[in-house]
mmCIF file of C-alpha atoms and ligand atoms in Angstrom:
data_model
loop_
_atom_site.group_PDB
_atom_site.id
_atom_site.type_symbol
_atom_site.label_atom_id
_atom_site.label_comp_id
_atom_site.label_asym_id
_atom_site.label_seq_id
_atom_site.Cartn_x
_atom_site.Cartn_y
_atom_site.Cartn_z
ATOM 1 C CA MET Q 1 70.921 105.283 95.853
ATOM 2 C CA THR Q 2 68.152 105.130 93.261
ATOM 3 C CA GLY Q 3 68.784 107.711 90.534
ATOM 4 C CA LYS Q 4 72.480 107.974 91.440
ATOM 5 C CA VAL Q 5 75.428 107.060 89.230
ATOM 6 C CA ALA Q 6 78.570 105.613 90.825
ATOM 7 C CA VAL Q 7 82.012 104.838 89.449
ATOM 8 C CA VAL Q 8 84.073 102.314 91.418
ATOM 9 C CA THR Q 9 87.709 101.697 90.471
ATOM 10 C CA GLY Q 10 89.411 98.399 91.198
ATOM 11 C CA ALA Q 11 85.931 96.914 91.035
ATOM 12 C CA ALA Q 12 86.880 93.604 89.400
ATOM 13 C CA SER Q 13 87.930 92.159 92.755
ATOM 14 C CA GLY Q 14 87.776 92.360 96.538
ATOM 15 C CA ILE Q 15 86.619 95.543 98.248
ATOM 16 C CA GLY Q 16 85.890 97.375 94.967
ATOM 17 C CA ARG Q 17 83.765 94.521 93.703
ATOM 18 C CA ALA Q 18 81.813 94.359 96.968
ATOM 19 C CA SER Q 19 81.347 98.156 96.852
ATOM 20 C CA ALA Q 20 80.056 98.077 93.273
ATOM 21 C CA GLU Q 21 77.640 95.265 94.157
ATOM 22 C CA VAL Q 22 76.380 96.960 97.326
ATOM 23 C CA LEU Q 23 75.889 100.321 95.562
ATOM 24 C CA ALA Q 24 74.031 98.591 92.709
ATOM 25 C CA ALA Q 25 71.869 96.612 95.132
ATOM 26 C CA ALA Q 26 70.980 99.949 96.772
ATOM 27 C CA GLY Q 27 69.747 101.220 93.390
ATOM 28 C CA ALA Q 28 72.749 103.059 91.901
ATOM 29 C CA ARG Q 29 73.773 102.611 88.282
ATOM 30 C CA VAL Q 30 77.421 101.594 88.477
ATOM 31 C CA VAL Q 31 80.482 101.871 86.257
ATOM 32 C CA VAL Q 32 82.671 98.893 87.171
ATOM 33 C CA ALA Q 33 86.167 100.185 86.375
ATOM 34 C CA ASP Q 34 89.377 98.153 86.501
ATOM 35 C CA LEU Q 35 92.640 97.453 84.705
ATOM 36 C CA ASP Q 36 91.329 93.882 84.469
ATOM 37 C CA GLU Q 37 88.815 94.252 81.635
ATOM 38 C CA GLU Q 38 87.485 90.684 81.785
ATOM 39 C CA GLY Q 39 87.102 90.797 85.545
ATOM 40 C CA ALA Q 40 85.212 94.090 85.342
ATOM 41 C CA ALA Q 41 82.913 92.688 82.658
ATOM 42 C CA ALA Q 42 82.162 89.636 84.814
ATOM 43 C CA VAL Q 43 81.282 91.810 87.837
ATOM 44 C CA ALA Q 44 79.053 94.080 85.705
ATOM 45 C CA ALA Q 45 77.317 91.013 84.241
ATOM 46 C CA GLY Q 46 76.785 89.598 87.747
ATOM 47 C CA ILE Q 47 75.170 92.860 88.865
ATOM 48 C CA GLY Q 48 72.915 92.717 85.810
ATOM 49 C CA LYS Q 49 71.833 89.168 86.683
ATOM 50 C CA GLU Q 50 70.836 90.348 90.159
ATOM 51 C CA GLY Q 51 68.580 92.998 88.576
ATOM 52 C CA GLY Q 52 71.002 95.905 88.917
ATOM 53 C CA GLU Q 53 72.427 98.184 86.235
ATOM 54 C CA ALA Q 54 76.175 98.256 85.556
ATOM 55 C CA VAL Q 55 78.672 98.666 82.749
ATOM 56 C CA ALA Q 56 82.340 97.696 82.684
ATOM 57 C CA HIS Q 57 85.090 100.166 81.794
ATOM 58 C CA GLN Q 58 88.785 99.446 81.480
ATOM 59 C CA VAL Q 59 91.031 102.015 83.152
ATOM 60 C CA ASP Q 60 94.559 102.400 84.469
ATOM 61 C CA VAL Q 61 94.025 104.752 87.392
ATOM 62 C CA ALA Q 62 97.667 105.837 87.177
ATOM 63 C CA ASP Q 63 96.921 107.477 83.816
ATOM 64 C CA PRO Q 64 95.267 110.900 84.242
ATOM 65 C CA GLY Q 65 93.862 110.896 80.707
ATOM 66 C CA ALA Q 66 92.251 107.502 81.262
ATOM 67 C CA VAL Q 67 90.738 108.658 84.556
ATOM 68 C CA ASP Q 68 89.303 111.752 82.834
ATOM 69 C CA ALA Q 69 87.816 109.485 80.163
ATOM 70 C CA LEU Q 70 86.290 107.321 82.914
ATOM 71 C CA ALA Q 71 84.432 110.287 84.419
ATOM 72 C CA ASP Q 72 83.287 111.299 80.930
ATOM 73 C CA ALA Q 73 82.101 107.733 80.237
ATOM 74 C CA ALA Q 74 79.875 107.857 83.333
ATOM 75 C CA VAL Q 75 78.346 111.140 82.153
ATOM 76 C CA SER Q 76 77.906 110.071 78.528
ATOM 77 C CA GLY Q 77 76.593 106.603 79.473
ATOM 78 C CA PHE Q 78 74.419 107.435 82.463
ATOM 79 C CA GLY Q 79 73.986 111.234 82.242
ATOM 80 C CA GLN Q 80 75.804 112.201 85.467
ATOM 81 C CA LEU Q 81 78.350 111.236 88.109
ATOM 82 C CA ASP Q 82 77.256 111.319 91.747
ATOM 83 C CA VAL Q 83 79.712 108.968 93.459
ATOM 84 C CA LEU Q 84 83.348 108.161 92.744
ATOM 85 C CA VAL Q 85 85.031 105.411 94.752
ATOM 86 C CA ASN Q 86 88.798 105.696 94.221
ATOM 87 C CA ASN Q 87 89.532 102.146 95.330
ATOM 88 C CA ALA Q 88 92.058 100.539 92.966
ATOM 89 C CA GLY Q 89 95.314 99.800 94.724
ATOM 90 C CA ILE Q 90 98.426 97.678 94.758
ATOM 91 C CA MET Q 91 100.669 96.414 97.537
ATOM 92 C CA LEU Q 92 104.461 96.283 97.502
ATOM 93 C CA ARG Q 93 106.296 94.343 100.215
ATOM 94 C CA ARG Q 94 109.880 95.519 100.196
ATOM 95 C CA PRO Q 95 112.063 97.110 102.898
ATOM 96 C CA LEU Q 96 112.585 100.804 102.166
ATOM 97 C CA THR Q 97 116.338 100.173 101.911
ATOM 98 C CA GLU Q 98 115.656 97.940 98.895
ATOM 99 C CA VAL Q 99 112.818 99.737 97.092
ATOM 100 C CA SER Q 100 113.741 100.911 93.586
ATOM 101 C CA PRO Q 101 112.682 104.345 92.307
ATOM 102 C CA GLU Q 102 110.471 102.615 89.707
ATOM 103 C CA GLU Q 103 108.694 100.470 92.321
ATOM 104 C CA PHE Q 104 108.134 103.463 94.594
ATOM 105 C CA ASP Q 105 106.780 105.504 91.674
ATOM 106 C CA ARG Q 106 104.370 102.763 90.635
ATOM 107 C CA VAL Q 107 102.911 102.394 94.137
ATOM 108 C CA LEU Q 108 102.458 106.165 94.420
ATOM 109 C CA SER Q 109 100.976 106.374 90.928
ATOM 110 C CA VAL Q 110 98.362 103.662 91.458
ATOM 111 C CA ASN Q 111 97.488 104.306 95.118
ATOM 112 C CA LEU Q 112 97.997 108.060 95.513
ATOM 113 C CA LYS Q 113 98.063 109.923 92.211
ATOM 114 C CA SER Q 114 94.851 108.052 91.288
ATOM 115 C CA ILE Q 115 93.157 109.884 94.167
ATOM 116 C CA LEU Q 116 94.379 113.210 92.761
ATOM 117 C CA TYR Q 117 93.375 112.367 89.173
ATOM 118 C CA GLY Q 118 90.033 110.895 90.261
ATOM 119 C CA GLY Q 119 89.211 113.900 92.430
ATOM 120 C CA GLN Q 120 90.100 116.316 89.634
ATOM 121 C CA ALA Q 121 88.088 114.416 87.016
ATOM 122 C CA ALA Q 122 85.080 114.022 89.314
ATOM 123 C CA ALA Q 123 85.144 117.669 90.420
ATOM 124 C CA ARG Q 124 84.882 118.664 86.769
ATOM 125 C CA VAL Q 125 81.533 116.904 86.285
ATOM 126 C CA MET Q 126 79.990 116.439 89.749
ATOM 127 C CA ARG Q 127 77.039 118.466 90.985
ATOM 128 C CA PRO Q 128 76.295 119.524 94.589
ATOM 129 C CA GLY Q 129 75.296 116.513 96.696
ATOM 130 C CA SER Q 130 77.937 114.268 95.163
ATOM 131 C CA SER Q 131 80.431 112.163 97.102
ATOM 132 C CA ILE Q 132 83.986 110.923 96.619
ATOM 133 C CA VAL Q 133 85.213 107.987 98.706
ATOM 134 C CA ASN Q 134 88.882 107.031 98.774
ATOM 135 C CA THR Q 135 90.008 103.583 99.916
ATOM 136 C CA LEU Q 136 92.925 104.107 102.284
ATOM 137 C CA SER Q 137 94.193 101.503 104.768
ATOM 138 C CA THR Q 138 94.639 100.868 108.469
ATOM 139 C CA ILE Q 139 98.347 101.145 107.652
ATOM 140 C CA ILE Q 140 97.892 104.932 108.044
ATOM 141 C CA ASP Q 141 98.071 104.262 111.809
ATOM 142 C CA PHE Q 142 101.002 101.810 111.893
ATOM 143 C CA ALA Q 143 104.584 101.334 110.788
ATOM 144 C CA THR Q 144 105.444 97.757 109.865
ATOM 145 C CA PRO Q 145 108.584 96.470 108.125
ATOM 146 C CA GLY Q 146 108.309 96.120 104.351
ATOM 147 C CA THR Q 147 105.246 98.310 103.907
ATOM 148 C CA GLY Q 148 106.792 101.803 103.767
ATOM 149 C CA SER Q 149 105.945 102.602 100.130
ATOM 150 C CA TYR Q 150 102.369 101.418 100.566
ATOM 151 C CA ALA Q 151 101.974 103.287 103.878
ATOM 152 C CA ALA Q 152 103.367 106.481 102.330
ATOM 153 C CA SER Q 153 100.825 106.261 99.508
ATOM 154 C CA LYS Q 154 97.894 105.684 101.868
ATOM 155 C CA LYS Q 155 98.905 108.301 104.456
ATOM 156 C CA ALA Q 156 99.347 110.865 101.684
ATOM 157 C CA GLY Q 157 95.980 109.679 100.314
ATOM 158 C CA GLU Q 158 94.477 110.684 103.648
ATOM 159 C CA ALA Q 159 96.005 114.156 103.221
ATOM 160 C CA LEU Q 160 94.502 114.470 99.717
ATOM 161 C CA THR Q 161 91.138 113.297 101.081
ATOM 162 C CA ARG Q 162 91.097 116.014 103.719
ATOM 163 C CA THR Q 163 92.311 118.750 101.378
ATOM 164 C CA PHE Q 164 89.820 117.812 98.654
ATOM 165 C CA ALA Q 165 87.144 117.874 101.390
ATOM 166 C CA VAL Q 166 87.890 121.508 102.280
ATOM 167 C CA GLU Q 167 88.325 122.567 98.664
ATOM 168 C CA LEU Q 168 85.167 120.869 97.330
ATOM 169 C CA GLY Q 169 82.965 121.332 100.413
ATOM 170 C CA PRO Q 170 81.797 124.805 99.308
ATOM 171 C CA ARG Q 171 80.579 123.169 96.064
ATOM 172 C CA GLY Q 172 78.534 120.614 98.028
ATOM 173 C CA ILE Q 173 80.850 117.713 97.183
ATOM 174 C CA ARG Q 174 81.880 115.523 100.118
ATOM 175 C CA VAL Q 175 85.195 113.649 100.230
ATOM 176 C CA ASN Q 176 85.877 110.880 102.745
ATOM 177 C CA GLY Q 177 88.027 107.805 103.197
ATOM 178 C CA VAL Q 178 87.511 104.191 104.179
ATOM 179 C CA ALA Q 179 90.499 102.551 105.858
ATOM 180 C CA PRO Q 180 90.063 98.771 105.772
ATOM 181 C CA GLY Q 181 91.982 96.561 108.137
ATOM 182 C CA TRP Q 182 93.401 93.244 106.939
ATOM 183 C CA THR Q 183 90.795 91.757 104.584
ATOM 184 C CA ASP Q 184 90.715 88.507 102.600
ATOM 185 C CA THR Q 185 91.061 89.792 98.995
ATOM 186 C CA GLY Q 186 93.382 89.493 96.015
ATOM 187 C CA ILE Q 187 96.020 91.705 97.653
ATOM 188 C CA THR Q 188 96.308 89.649 100.844
ATOM 189 C CA ARG Q 189 96.069 86.281 99.039
ATOM 190 C CA GLN Q 190 98.757 87.208 96.503
ATOM 191 C CA ARG Q 191 101.362 87.232 99.308
ATOM 192 C CA HIS Q 192 100.706 83.553 100.021
ATOM 193 C CA VAL Q 193 101.130 82.185 96.539
ATOM 194 C CA ALA Q 194 104.268 80.011 96.452
ATOM 195 C CA ASP Q 195 106.750 80.178 93.544
ATOM 196 C CA SER Q 196 105.092 76.980 92.275
ATOM 197 C CA GLY Q 197 101.838 78.965 91.972
ATOM 198 C CA GLU Q 198 100.220 76.983 94.796
ATOM 199 C CA PHE Q 199 98.140 78.961 97.330
ATOM 200 C CA GLN Q 200 99.392 78.359 100.872
ATOM 201 C CA GLN Q 201 96.075 78.104 102.713
ATOM 202 C CA GLY Q 202 97.612 77.096 106.065
ATOM 203 C CA ARG Q 203 99.905 80.129 106.247
ATOM 204 C CA PHE Q 204 97.089 82.383 105.052
ATOM 205 C CA ASP Q 205 94.737 81.092 107.797
ATOM 206 C CA GLU Q 206 97.475 81.544 110.415
ATOM 207 C CA LEU Q 207 97.931 85.190 109.438
ATOM 208 C CA ALA Q 208 94.165 85.784 109.365
ATOM 209 C CA HIS Q 209 93.952 84.371 112.896
ATOM 210 C CA LYS Q 210 96.838 86.578 114.072
ATOM 211 C CA MET Q 211 95.225 89.690 112.582
ATOM 212 C CA ALA Q 212 91.856 88.797 114.136
ATOM 213 C CA THR Q 213 93.255 88.318 117.635
ATOM 214 C CA ALA Q 214 95.024 91.710 117.372
ATOM 215 C CA SER Q 215 91.667 93.522 117.229
ATOM 216 C CA PRO Q 216 89.321 94.213 120.160
ATOM 217 C CA LEU Q 217 86.433 92.602 118.266
ATOM 218 C CA GLY Q 218 88.556 89.502 117.637
ATOM 219 C CA THR Q 219 87.743 89.507 113.942
ATOM 220 C CA VAL Q 220 89.138 90.554 110.587
ATOM 221 C CA ALA Q 221 87.103 92.616 108.147
ATOM 222 C CA GLU Q 222 85.428 91.158 105.091
ATOM 223 C CA ALA Q 223 85.201 93.088 101.827
ATOM 224 C CA ILE Q 224 81.492 93.611 102.444
ATOM 225 C CA ASP Q 225 82.256 95.469 105.705
ATOM 226 C CA SER Q 226 84.245 98.128 103.852
ATOM 227 C CA ALA Q 227 81.584 98.175 101.123
ATOM 228 C CA HIS Q 228 78.965 99.068 103.732
ATOM 229 C CA ALA Q 229 81.140 101.978 104.914
ATOM 230 C CA VAL Q 230 81.445 103.066 101.260
ATOM 231 C CA LEU Q 231 77.660 102.901 100.896
ATOM 232 C CA TYR Q 232 77.185 105.075 103.978
ATOM 233 C CA LEU Q 233 79.690 107.679 102.760
ATOM 234 C CA ALA Q 234 78.219 107.609 99.243
ATOM 235 C CA SER Q 235 74.660 108.126 100.441
ATOM 236 C CA GLU Q 236 72.636 111.008 101.853
ATOM 237 C CA ALA Q 237 72.869 109.292 105.256
ATOM 238 C CA SER Q 238 76.311 110.902 105.582
ATOM 239 C CA ARG Q 239 75.291 114.309 104.185
ATOM 240 C CA CYS Q 240 77.017 116.146 107.051
ATOM 241 C CA VAL Q 241 80.241 114.075 107.006
ATOM 242 C CA THR Q 242 83.305 115.156 105.047
ATOM 243 C CA GLY Q 243 87.070 114.903 105.460
ATOM 244 C CA HIS Q 244 86.551 111.828 107.628
ATOM 245 C CA VAL Q 245 88.165 108.383 107.519
ATOM 246 C CA ILE Q 246 86.143 105.374 108.676
ATOM 247 C CA ARG Q 247 88.368 102.586 109.978
ATOM 248 C CA VAL Q 248 86.917 99.167 109.203
ATOM 249 C CA ASN Q 249 89.286 97.030 111.237
ATOM 250 C CA GLY Q 250 87.522 95.592 114.277
ATOM 251 C CA GLY Q 251 89.029 98.384 116.379
ATOM 252 C CA ALA Q 252 92.645 97.385 115.652
ATOM 253 C CA SER Q 253 93.428 101.099 115.481
ATOM 254 C CA MET Q 254 91.344 104.108 116.418
ATOM 255 C CA SER Q 255 91.713 107.771 115.652
HETATM 256 N N1 NAD J 1 92.780 93.665 101.452
HETATM 257 C C1 NAD J 1 93.264 94.372 102.449
HETATM 258 O O1 NAD J 1 93.682 93.831 103.489
HETATM 259 C C2 NAD J 1 93.283 95.874 102.352
HETATM 260 C C3 NAD J 1 93.518 96.590 103.543
HETATM 261 C C4 NAD J 1 93.554 97.967 103.480
HETATM 262 C C5 NAD J 1 93.336 98.619 102.280
HETATM 263 N N2 NAD J 1 93.103 97.892 101.155
HETATM 264 C C6 NAD J 1 92.895 98.649 99.918
HETATM 265 O O2 NAD J 1 91.681 98.252 99.330
HETATM 266 C C7 NAD J 1 91.708 98.567 97.945
HETATM 267 C C8 NAD J 1 91.178 97.389 97.149
HETATM 268 O O3 NAD J 1 92.075 96.299 97.282
HETATM 269 P P1 NAD J 1 91.584 94.803 97.546
HETATM 270 O O4 NAD J 1 92.053 94.432 98.904
HETATM 271 O O5 NAD J 1 90.154 94.655 97.223
HETATM 272 O O6 NAD J 1 92.545 94.027 96.528
HETATM 273 P P2 NAD J 1 92.260 93.274 95.138
HETATM 274 O O7 NAD J 1 93.607 92.944 94.626
HETATM 275 O O8 NAD J 1 91.294 92.171 95.379
HETATM 276 O O9 NAD J 1 91.575 94.361 94.221
HETATM 277 C C9 NAD J 1 92.316 95.429 93.650
HETATM 278 C C10 NAD J 1 91.763 95.704 92.252
HETATM 279 O O10 NAD J 1 92.439 96.870 91.754
HETATM 280 C C11 NAD J 1 92.721 96.635 90.376
HETATM 281 N N3 NAD J 1 93.856 97.471 89.964
HETATM 282 C C12 NAD J 1 95.155 97.360 90.325
HETATM 283 N N4 NAD J 1 95.890 98.305 89.703
HETATM 284 C C13 NAD J 1 95.034 99.035 88.940
HETATM 285 C C14 NAD J 1 95.191 100.158 88.078
HETATM 286 N N5 NAD J 1 96.396 100.704 87.863
HETATM 287 N N6 NAD J 1 94.090 100.667 87.489
HETATM 288 C C15 NAD J 1 92.866 100.107 87.683
HETATM 289 N N7 NAD J 1 92.655 99.040 88.477
HETATM 290 C C16 NAD J 1 93.730 98.511 89.104
HETATM 291 C C17 NAD J 1 93.064 95.152 90.308
HETATM 292 O O11 NAD J 1 92.949 94.655 88.985
HETATM 293 C C18 NAD J 1 92.037 94.569 91.259
HETATM 294 O O12 NAD J 1 90.841 94.220 90.591
HETATM 295 C C19 NAD J 1 93.159 98.940 97.625
HETATM 296 O O13 NAD J 1 93.275 100.344 97.539
HETATM 297 C C20 NAD J 1 93.909 98.424 98.832
HETATM 298 O O14 NAD J 1 95.097 99.135 99.055
HETATM 299 C C21 NAD J 1 93.061 96.539 101.168
#
């Protein structure tokens, strides 16, 4: 990735953080973008300490103007934009019968519209040979109670990924998705924080074990596993791959 410039959203934590670190370790200059400004700054500083090059940038990916400014910041700071990882996301656990219009809108704005805004902003500045990677989810293959809004955002994200791939392919820009399975990150931990604020480690470990035994490989993914898929899709190694979704879930679902 030497000579390449990558923007990763949601890079203050979890899969985005691992992706930013892996891309930087492979030689890319990275814009660590997140709503969490302090978290992004800490990740960028950590990359710097390891000998990589990164800057932090605060962004709300649900705001098209802010996403445009993010793409411009990569170009003005580093001269170009070669890789965009649309990774920021939020989870809502609520039965569809109880979801409010505002909650539904927020999930779609952060998880889905961000893919539209990111793709539009990147397409404006990217040159042939560039790559967009969208973080989807294994939920695109399942229906489970309480996850309908999230699943709708990710399944529609897959549709945007494929359509961007056919629209931008003639310009030499590839667009792919990574669909992580259950992974130990902020999103999955947040569900196990009691009202008292205490993290319920026992219940968390039980769920991790259940998710692991549901996959043929008998394991759950780690953030670094999805980051490696991001690296592949960002790099020349995948130069002939577009419109594809890599499932990083131990084989829990296949398509
Ligand atoms: N952890 C899992 O099991 C899992 C499984 C499948 C897919 N995913 C997807 O992976 C992606 C990364 O999530 P994670 O698991 O690393 O969770 P995480 O909570 O650790 O990281 C998400 C990051 O996104 C940032 N973010 C949230 N809203 C934002 C906004 N509006 N603008 C900018 N940044 C924002 C958060 O501040 C956070 O740093 C998400 O798209 C998520 O849906 C996660």
